Coordinates of C-alpha atoms in Angstrom, one line a residue:
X1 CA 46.8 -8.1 5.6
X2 CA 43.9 -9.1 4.3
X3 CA 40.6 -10.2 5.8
X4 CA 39.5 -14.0 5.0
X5 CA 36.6 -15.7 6.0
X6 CA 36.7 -18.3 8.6
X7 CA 33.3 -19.8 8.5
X8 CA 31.9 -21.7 5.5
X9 CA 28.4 -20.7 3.5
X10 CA 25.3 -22.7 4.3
X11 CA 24.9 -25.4 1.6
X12 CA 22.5 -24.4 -1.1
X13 CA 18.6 -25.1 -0.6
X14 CA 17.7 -28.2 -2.4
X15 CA 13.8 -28.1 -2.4
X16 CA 12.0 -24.6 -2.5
X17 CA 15.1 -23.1 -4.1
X18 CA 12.7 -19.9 -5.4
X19 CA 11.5 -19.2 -2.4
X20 CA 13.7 -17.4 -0.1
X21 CA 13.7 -15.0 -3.6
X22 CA 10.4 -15.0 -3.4
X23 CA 9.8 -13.4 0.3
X24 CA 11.9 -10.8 -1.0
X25 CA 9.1 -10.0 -3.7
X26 CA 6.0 -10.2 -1.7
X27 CA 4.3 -11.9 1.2
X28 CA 3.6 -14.9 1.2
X29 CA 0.3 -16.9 2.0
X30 CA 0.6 -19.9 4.2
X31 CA -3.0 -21.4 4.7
X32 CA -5.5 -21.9 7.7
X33 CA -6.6 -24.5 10.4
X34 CA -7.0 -28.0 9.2
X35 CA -8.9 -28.8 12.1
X36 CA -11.7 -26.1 12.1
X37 CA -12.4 -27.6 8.6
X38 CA -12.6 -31.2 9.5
X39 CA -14.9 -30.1 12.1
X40 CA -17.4 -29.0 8.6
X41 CA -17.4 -32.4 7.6
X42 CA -19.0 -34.0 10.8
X43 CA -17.4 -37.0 10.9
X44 CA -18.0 -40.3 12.9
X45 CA -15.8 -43.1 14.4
X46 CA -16.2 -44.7 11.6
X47 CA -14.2 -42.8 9.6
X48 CA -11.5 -42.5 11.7
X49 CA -11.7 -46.5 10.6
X50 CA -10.1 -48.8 7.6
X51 CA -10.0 -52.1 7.3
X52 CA -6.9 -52.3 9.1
X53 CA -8.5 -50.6 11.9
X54 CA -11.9 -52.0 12.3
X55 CA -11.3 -53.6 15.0
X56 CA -9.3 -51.0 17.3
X57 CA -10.0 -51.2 20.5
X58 CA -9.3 -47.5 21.4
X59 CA -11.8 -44.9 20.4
X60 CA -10.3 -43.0 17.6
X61 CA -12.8 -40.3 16.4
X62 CA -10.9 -37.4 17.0
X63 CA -7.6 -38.5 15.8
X64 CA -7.6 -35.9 13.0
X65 CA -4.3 -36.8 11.4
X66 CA -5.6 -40.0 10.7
X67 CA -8.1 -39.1 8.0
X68 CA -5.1 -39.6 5.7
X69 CA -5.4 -43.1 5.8
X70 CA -9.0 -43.5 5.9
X71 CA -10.6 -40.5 4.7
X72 CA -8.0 -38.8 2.2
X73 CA -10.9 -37.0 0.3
X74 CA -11.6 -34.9 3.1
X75 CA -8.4 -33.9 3.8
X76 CA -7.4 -33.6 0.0
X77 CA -10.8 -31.3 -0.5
X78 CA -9.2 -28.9 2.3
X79 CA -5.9 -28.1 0.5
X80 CA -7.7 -27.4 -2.3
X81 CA -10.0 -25.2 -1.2
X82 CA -6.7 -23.4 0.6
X83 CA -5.2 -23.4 -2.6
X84 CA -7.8 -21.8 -4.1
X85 CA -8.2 -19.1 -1.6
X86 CA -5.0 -18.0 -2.5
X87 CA -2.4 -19.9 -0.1
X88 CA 1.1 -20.3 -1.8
X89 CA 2.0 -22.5 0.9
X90 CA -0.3 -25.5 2.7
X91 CA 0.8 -27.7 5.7
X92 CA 0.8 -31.4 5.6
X93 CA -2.3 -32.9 8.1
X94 CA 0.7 -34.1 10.3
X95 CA 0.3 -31.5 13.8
X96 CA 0.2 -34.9 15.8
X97 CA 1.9 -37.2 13.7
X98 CA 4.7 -38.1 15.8
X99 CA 5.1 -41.8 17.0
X100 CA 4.7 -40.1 20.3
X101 CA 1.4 -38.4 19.8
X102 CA -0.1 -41.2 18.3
X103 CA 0.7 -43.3 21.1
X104 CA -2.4 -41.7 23.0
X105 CA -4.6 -43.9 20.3
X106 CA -2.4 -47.1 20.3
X107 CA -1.0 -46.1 16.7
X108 CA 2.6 -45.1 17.4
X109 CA 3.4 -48.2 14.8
X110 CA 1.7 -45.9 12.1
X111 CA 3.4 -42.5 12.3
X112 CA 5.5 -43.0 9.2
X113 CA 2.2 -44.1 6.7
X114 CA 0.5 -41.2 8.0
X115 CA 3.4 -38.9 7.6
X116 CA 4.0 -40.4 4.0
X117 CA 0.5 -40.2 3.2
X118 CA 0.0 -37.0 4.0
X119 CA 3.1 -35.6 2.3
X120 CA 1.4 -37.3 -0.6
X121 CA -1.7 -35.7 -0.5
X122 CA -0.6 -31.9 -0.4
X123 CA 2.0 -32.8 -3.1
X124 CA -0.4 -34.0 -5.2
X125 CA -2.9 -30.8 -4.2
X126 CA 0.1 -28.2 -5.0
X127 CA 1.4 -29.8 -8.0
X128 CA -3.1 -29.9 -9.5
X129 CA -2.7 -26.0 -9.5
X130 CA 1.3 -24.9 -9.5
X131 CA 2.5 -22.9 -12.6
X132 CA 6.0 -21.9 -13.2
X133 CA 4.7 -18.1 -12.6
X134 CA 3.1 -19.1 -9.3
X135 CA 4.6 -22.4 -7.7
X136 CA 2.9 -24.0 -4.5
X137 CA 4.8 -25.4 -1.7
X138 CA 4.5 -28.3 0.5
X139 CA 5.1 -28.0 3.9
X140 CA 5.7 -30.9 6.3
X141 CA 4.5 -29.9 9.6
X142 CA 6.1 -31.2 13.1
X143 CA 3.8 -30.2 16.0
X144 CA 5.1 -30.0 19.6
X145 CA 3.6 -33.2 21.1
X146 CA 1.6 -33.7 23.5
X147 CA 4.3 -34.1 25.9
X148 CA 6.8 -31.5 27.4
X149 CA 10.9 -32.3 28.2
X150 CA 11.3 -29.0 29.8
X151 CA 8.4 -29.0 32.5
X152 CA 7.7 -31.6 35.1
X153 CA 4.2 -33.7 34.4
X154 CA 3.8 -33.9 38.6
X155 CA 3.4 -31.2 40.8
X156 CA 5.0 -33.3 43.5
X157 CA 8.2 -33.6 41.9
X158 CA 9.7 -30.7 39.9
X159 CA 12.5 -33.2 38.1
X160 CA 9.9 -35.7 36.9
X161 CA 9.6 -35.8 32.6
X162 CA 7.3 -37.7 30.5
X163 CA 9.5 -38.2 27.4
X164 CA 13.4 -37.4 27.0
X165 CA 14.9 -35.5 24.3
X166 CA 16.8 -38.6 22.4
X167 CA 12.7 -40.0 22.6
X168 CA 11.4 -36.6 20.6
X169 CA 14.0 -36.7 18.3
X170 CA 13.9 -39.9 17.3
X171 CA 10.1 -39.3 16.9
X172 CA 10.6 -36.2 14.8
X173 CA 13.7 -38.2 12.8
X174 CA 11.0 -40.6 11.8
X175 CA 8.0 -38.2 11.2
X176 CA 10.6 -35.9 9.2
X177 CA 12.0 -38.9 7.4
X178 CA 8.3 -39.3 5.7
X179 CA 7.9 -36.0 5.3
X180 CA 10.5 -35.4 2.8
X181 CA 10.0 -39.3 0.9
X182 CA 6.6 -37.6 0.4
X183 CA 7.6 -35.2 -1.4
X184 CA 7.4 -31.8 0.7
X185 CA 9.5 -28.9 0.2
X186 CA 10.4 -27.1 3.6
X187 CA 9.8 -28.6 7.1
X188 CA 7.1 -26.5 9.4
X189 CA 8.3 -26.7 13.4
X190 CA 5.0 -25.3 14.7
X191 CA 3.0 -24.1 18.0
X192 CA 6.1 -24.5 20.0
X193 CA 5.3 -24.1 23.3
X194 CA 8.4 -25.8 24.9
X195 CA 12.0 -24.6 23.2
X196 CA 14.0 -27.9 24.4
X197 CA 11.2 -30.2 22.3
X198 CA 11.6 -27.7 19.6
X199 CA 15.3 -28.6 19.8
X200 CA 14.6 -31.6 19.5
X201 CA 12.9 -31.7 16.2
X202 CA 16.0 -29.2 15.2
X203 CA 18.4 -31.7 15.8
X204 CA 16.5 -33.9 13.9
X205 CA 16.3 -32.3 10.8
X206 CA 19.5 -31.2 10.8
X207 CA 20.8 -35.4 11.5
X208 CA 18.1 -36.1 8.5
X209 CA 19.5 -33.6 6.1
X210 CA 23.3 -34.8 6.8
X211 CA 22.4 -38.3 6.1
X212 CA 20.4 -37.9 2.7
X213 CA 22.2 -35.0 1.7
X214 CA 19.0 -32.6 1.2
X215 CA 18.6 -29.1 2.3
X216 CA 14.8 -28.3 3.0
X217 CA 13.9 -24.7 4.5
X218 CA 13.2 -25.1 7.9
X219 CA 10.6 -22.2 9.6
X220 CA 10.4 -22.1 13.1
X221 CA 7.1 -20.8 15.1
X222 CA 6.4 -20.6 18.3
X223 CA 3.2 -19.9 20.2
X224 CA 2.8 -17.5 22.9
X225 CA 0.5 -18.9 25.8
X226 CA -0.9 -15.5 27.5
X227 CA -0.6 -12.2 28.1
X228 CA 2.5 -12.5 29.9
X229 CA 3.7 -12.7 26.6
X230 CA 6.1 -15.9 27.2
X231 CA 5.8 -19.5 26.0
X232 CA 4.5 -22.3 28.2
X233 CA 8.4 -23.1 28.8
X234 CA 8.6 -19.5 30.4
X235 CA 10.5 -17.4 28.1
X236 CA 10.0 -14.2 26.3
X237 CA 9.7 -14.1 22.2
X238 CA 13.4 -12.7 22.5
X239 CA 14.7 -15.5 24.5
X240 CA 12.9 -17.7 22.2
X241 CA 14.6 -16.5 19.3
X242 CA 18.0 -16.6 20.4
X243 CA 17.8 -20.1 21.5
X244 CA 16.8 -21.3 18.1
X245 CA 18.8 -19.1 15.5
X246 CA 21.8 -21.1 15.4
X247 CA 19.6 -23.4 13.4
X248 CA 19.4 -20.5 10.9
X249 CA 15.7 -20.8 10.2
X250 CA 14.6 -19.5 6.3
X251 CA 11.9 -17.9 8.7
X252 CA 10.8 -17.6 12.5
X253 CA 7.3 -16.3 14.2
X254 CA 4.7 -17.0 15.6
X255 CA 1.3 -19.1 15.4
X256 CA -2.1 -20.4 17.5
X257 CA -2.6 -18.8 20.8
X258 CA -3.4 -15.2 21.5
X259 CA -5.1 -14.0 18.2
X260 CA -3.6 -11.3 16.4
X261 CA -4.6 -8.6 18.2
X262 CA -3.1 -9.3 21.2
X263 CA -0.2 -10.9 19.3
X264 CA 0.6 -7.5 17.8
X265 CA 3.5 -6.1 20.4
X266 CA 4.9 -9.7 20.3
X267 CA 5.0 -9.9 16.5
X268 CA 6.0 -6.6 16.2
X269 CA 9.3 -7.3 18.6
X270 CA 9.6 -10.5 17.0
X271 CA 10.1 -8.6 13.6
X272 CA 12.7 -6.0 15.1
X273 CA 14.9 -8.6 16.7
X274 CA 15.0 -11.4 13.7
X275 CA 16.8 -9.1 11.5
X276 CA 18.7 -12.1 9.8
X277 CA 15.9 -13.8 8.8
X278 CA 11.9 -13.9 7.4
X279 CA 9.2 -13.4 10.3
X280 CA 5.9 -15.3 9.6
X281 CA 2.5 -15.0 11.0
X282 CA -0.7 -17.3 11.6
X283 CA -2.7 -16.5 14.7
X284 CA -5.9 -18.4 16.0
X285 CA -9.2 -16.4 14.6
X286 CA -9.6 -14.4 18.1
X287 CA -10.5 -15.6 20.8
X288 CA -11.7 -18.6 21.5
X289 CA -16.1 -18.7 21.4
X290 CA -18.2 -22.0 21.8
X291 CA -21.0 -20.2 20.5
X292 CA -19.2 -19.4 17.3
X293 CA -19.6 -21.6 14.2
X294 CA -15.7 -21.8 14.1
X295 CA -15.8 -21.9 17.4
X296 CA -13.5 -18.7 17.4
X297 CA -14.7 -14.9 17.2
X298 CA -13.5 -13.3 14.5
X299 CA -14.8 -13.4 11.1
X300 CA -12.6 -13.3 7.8
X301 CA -13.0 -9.5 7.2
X302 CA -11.9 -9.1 11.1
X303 CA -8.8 -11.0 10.5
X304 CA -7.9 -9.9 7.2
X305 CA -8.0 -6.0 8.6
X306 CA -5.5 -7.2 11.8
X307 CA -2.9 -8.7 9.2
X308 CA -3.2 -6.0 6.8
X309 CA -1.9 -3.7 9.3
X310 CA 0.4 -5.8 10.2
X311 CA 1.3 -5.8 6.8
X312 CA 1.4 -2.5 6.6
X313 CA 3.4 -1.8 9.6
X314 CA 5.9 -4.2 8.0
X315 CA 5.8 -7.0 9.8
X316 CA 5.4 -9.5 7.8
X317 CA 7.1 -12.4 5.4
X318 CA 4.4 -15.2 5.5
X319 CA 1.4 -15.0 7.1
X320 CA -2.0 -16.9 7.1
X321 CA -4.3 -18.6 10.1
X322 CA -4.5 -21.0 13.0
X323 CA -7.4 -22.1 14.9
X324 CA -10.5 -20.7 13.8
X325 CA -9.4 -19.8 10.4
X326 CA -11.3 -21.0 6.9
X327 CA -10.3 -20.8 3.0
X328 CA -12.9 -17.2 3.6
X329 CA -10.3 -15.6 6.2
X330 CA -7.4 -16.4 3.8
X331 CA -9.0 -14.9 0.8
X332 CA -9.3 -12.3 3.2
X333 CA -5.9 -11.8 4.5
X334 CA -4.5 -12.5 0.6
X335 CA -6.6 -9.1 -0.6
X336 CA -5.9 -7.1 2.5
X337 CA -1.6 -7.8 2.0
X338 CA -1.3 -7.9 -1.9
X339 CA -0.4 -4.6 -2.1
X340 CA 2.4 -4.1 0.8
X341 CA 5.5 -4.5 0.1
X342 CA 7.5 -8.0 2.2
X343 CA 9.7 -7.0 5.7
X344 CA 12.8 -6.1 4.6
X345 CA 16.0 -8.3 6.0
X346 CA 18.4 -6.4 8.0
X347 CA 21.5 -7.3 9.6
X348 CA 23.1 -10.3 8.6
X349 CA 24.3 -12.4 11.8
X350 CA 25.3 -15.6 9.5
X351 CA 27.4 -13.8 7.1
X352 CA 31.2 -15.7 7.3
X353 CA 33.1 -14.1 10.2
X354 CA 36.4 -12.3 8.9
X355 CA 40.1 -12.6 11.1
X356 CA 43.0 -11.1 10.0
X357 CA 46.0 -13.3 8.7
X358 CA 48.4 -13.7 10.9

């Protein structure tokens, strides 16, 4: 008899249609820490201010998402510089732009302007210096939150949470929501360090995507706490990755944390087991070191070497930086990678399962 398939094919990609082709042709750059930069600039309280926020009553200085309200220079001068540096790919300033992050400064209300503004910015930042022969793409970042729905908040009491999962999806339903009116192209799930809140924002893209009938590239990275070489949650990178592939991620890996160096062996796994999908890259600059002027050890060139051999021991999809990282250590990475060829996908677990007719 013959074999028919059972299972349906994933709807076509909407936004960032090129791009799965194009991690098939080379690696691609993602760009650095948005923080470290900021951190350049020196800024006051009072430009964590508007109008609208002059009279606050909660210290705000700090609050780096916010500069896309009230200081959108600053954070439009980063992308560019990113861009510039070589970065085919820049996150929007939204790490703690949840209505639950920014309830720590009393502006929950203003997660969806931030999130709208900030899609805004690195649309309009992407689309200054995208050509047909080298596009740029937009991605809408969702950052873990500062809360945890896996790991009790009180030592005391082991069953005690601080949020609940229909609370961080919601949040990232809303946060997502902006993303996508502001224009980005693929949504970023970053610095996971809990899989059930990274669920979470899952389940809302995939609710978000139903309902408006778009299909944005999702990548999926999680962050890998210490040597133990587990997540804060407590599993392993290969635990990790099976909890989240039925959400059939355009890419998964790793970010923040250990560094590259010490990331190696769990990039390296990472890369064996995710054979159905891109693996992508961006560790912290070393180490972290007060007495640095990034306030992390390693210097472009440093980095650059460490994901060239990753490169080179064919790791790698997208890669770029985290903490610690500058326009300089993306250049770097960008010449160290051009000439390595992409990681190769291998097996194909999605492909439509086949019965026999009866």
């Amino acid at each position: 008899m013959t074999a028919t398939p059972t299972a349906q094919a994933a709807a076509p990609y909407t936004r960032a249609q090129a791009l799965p082709a194009l991690l098939r042709q080379r690696i691609v750059l993602i760009d650095g820490a948005m923080g470290t930069m900021i951190q350049r600039y020196k800024l006051g309280e009072a430009d964590f201010r508007n109008a609208a926020l002059a009279g606050h009553p909660k210290d705000l200085k700090g609050n780096n998402d916010l500069l896309v309200l009230t200081r959108p220079d600053v954070i439009r001068e980063i992308h560019d510089q990113y861009l510039q540096a070589g970065a085919d790919m820049v996150e929007t300033n939204t790490f703690g732009a949840t209505s639950i992050a920014q309830e720590d400064y009393g502006l929950g209300h203003l997660a969806r302007e931030m999130n709208l503004a900030a899609a805004r910015l690195a649309r309009e930042a992407c689309d200054a210096i995208s050509t047909p022969e080298h596009p740029r793409y937009v991605a809408g970042a969702l950052g873990p939150t500062p809360r945890t729905a896996s790991i009790s908040p009180d030592v005391n009491d082991a069953g005690a949470r601080n949020v609940t999962f229909d609370e961080l999806r919601a949040a990232y339903y809303e946060q997502a929501q902006a993303l996508m009116d502001g224009g980005c192209d693929l949504f970023l799930v970053e610095t996971i360090f809990d899989t059930l809140n990274a669920k979470a924002a899952i389940f809302a893209l995939d609710e978000l995507m139903a309902a408006t009938g778009e299909r944005l590239p999702v990548i999926i990275s999680g962050t890998v706490t210490d040597a133990s070489g587990r997540i804060l949650s407590g599993q392993t990178v290969g635990a990790f990755w099976h909890s989240v592939r039925h959400a059939r991620p355009l890419a998964v890996g790793l970010n923040c944390a250990l560094g590259a160096a010490l990331m190696r062996p769990y990039i390296e796994e990472l890369s064996r087991i995710a054979g159905d999908t891109f693996v992508s890259c961006y560790p912290n600059a070393g180490l972290p070191n007060p007495m640095s002027d990034t306030g992390f050890d390693e210097t472009p060139d440093v980095t650059g070497a460490l994901m060239g051999e990753f490169a080179k021991s064919g790791f790698l999809n997208i890669v770029g930086g985290c903490c610690g990282t500058t326009p300089a250590h993306i250049a770097a990475i960008a010449q160290q990678v051009k000439n390595y060829r992409p990681r190769h996908l291998q097996d194909k677990l999605f492909s439509p399962l086949l019965k026999e007719a009866a």
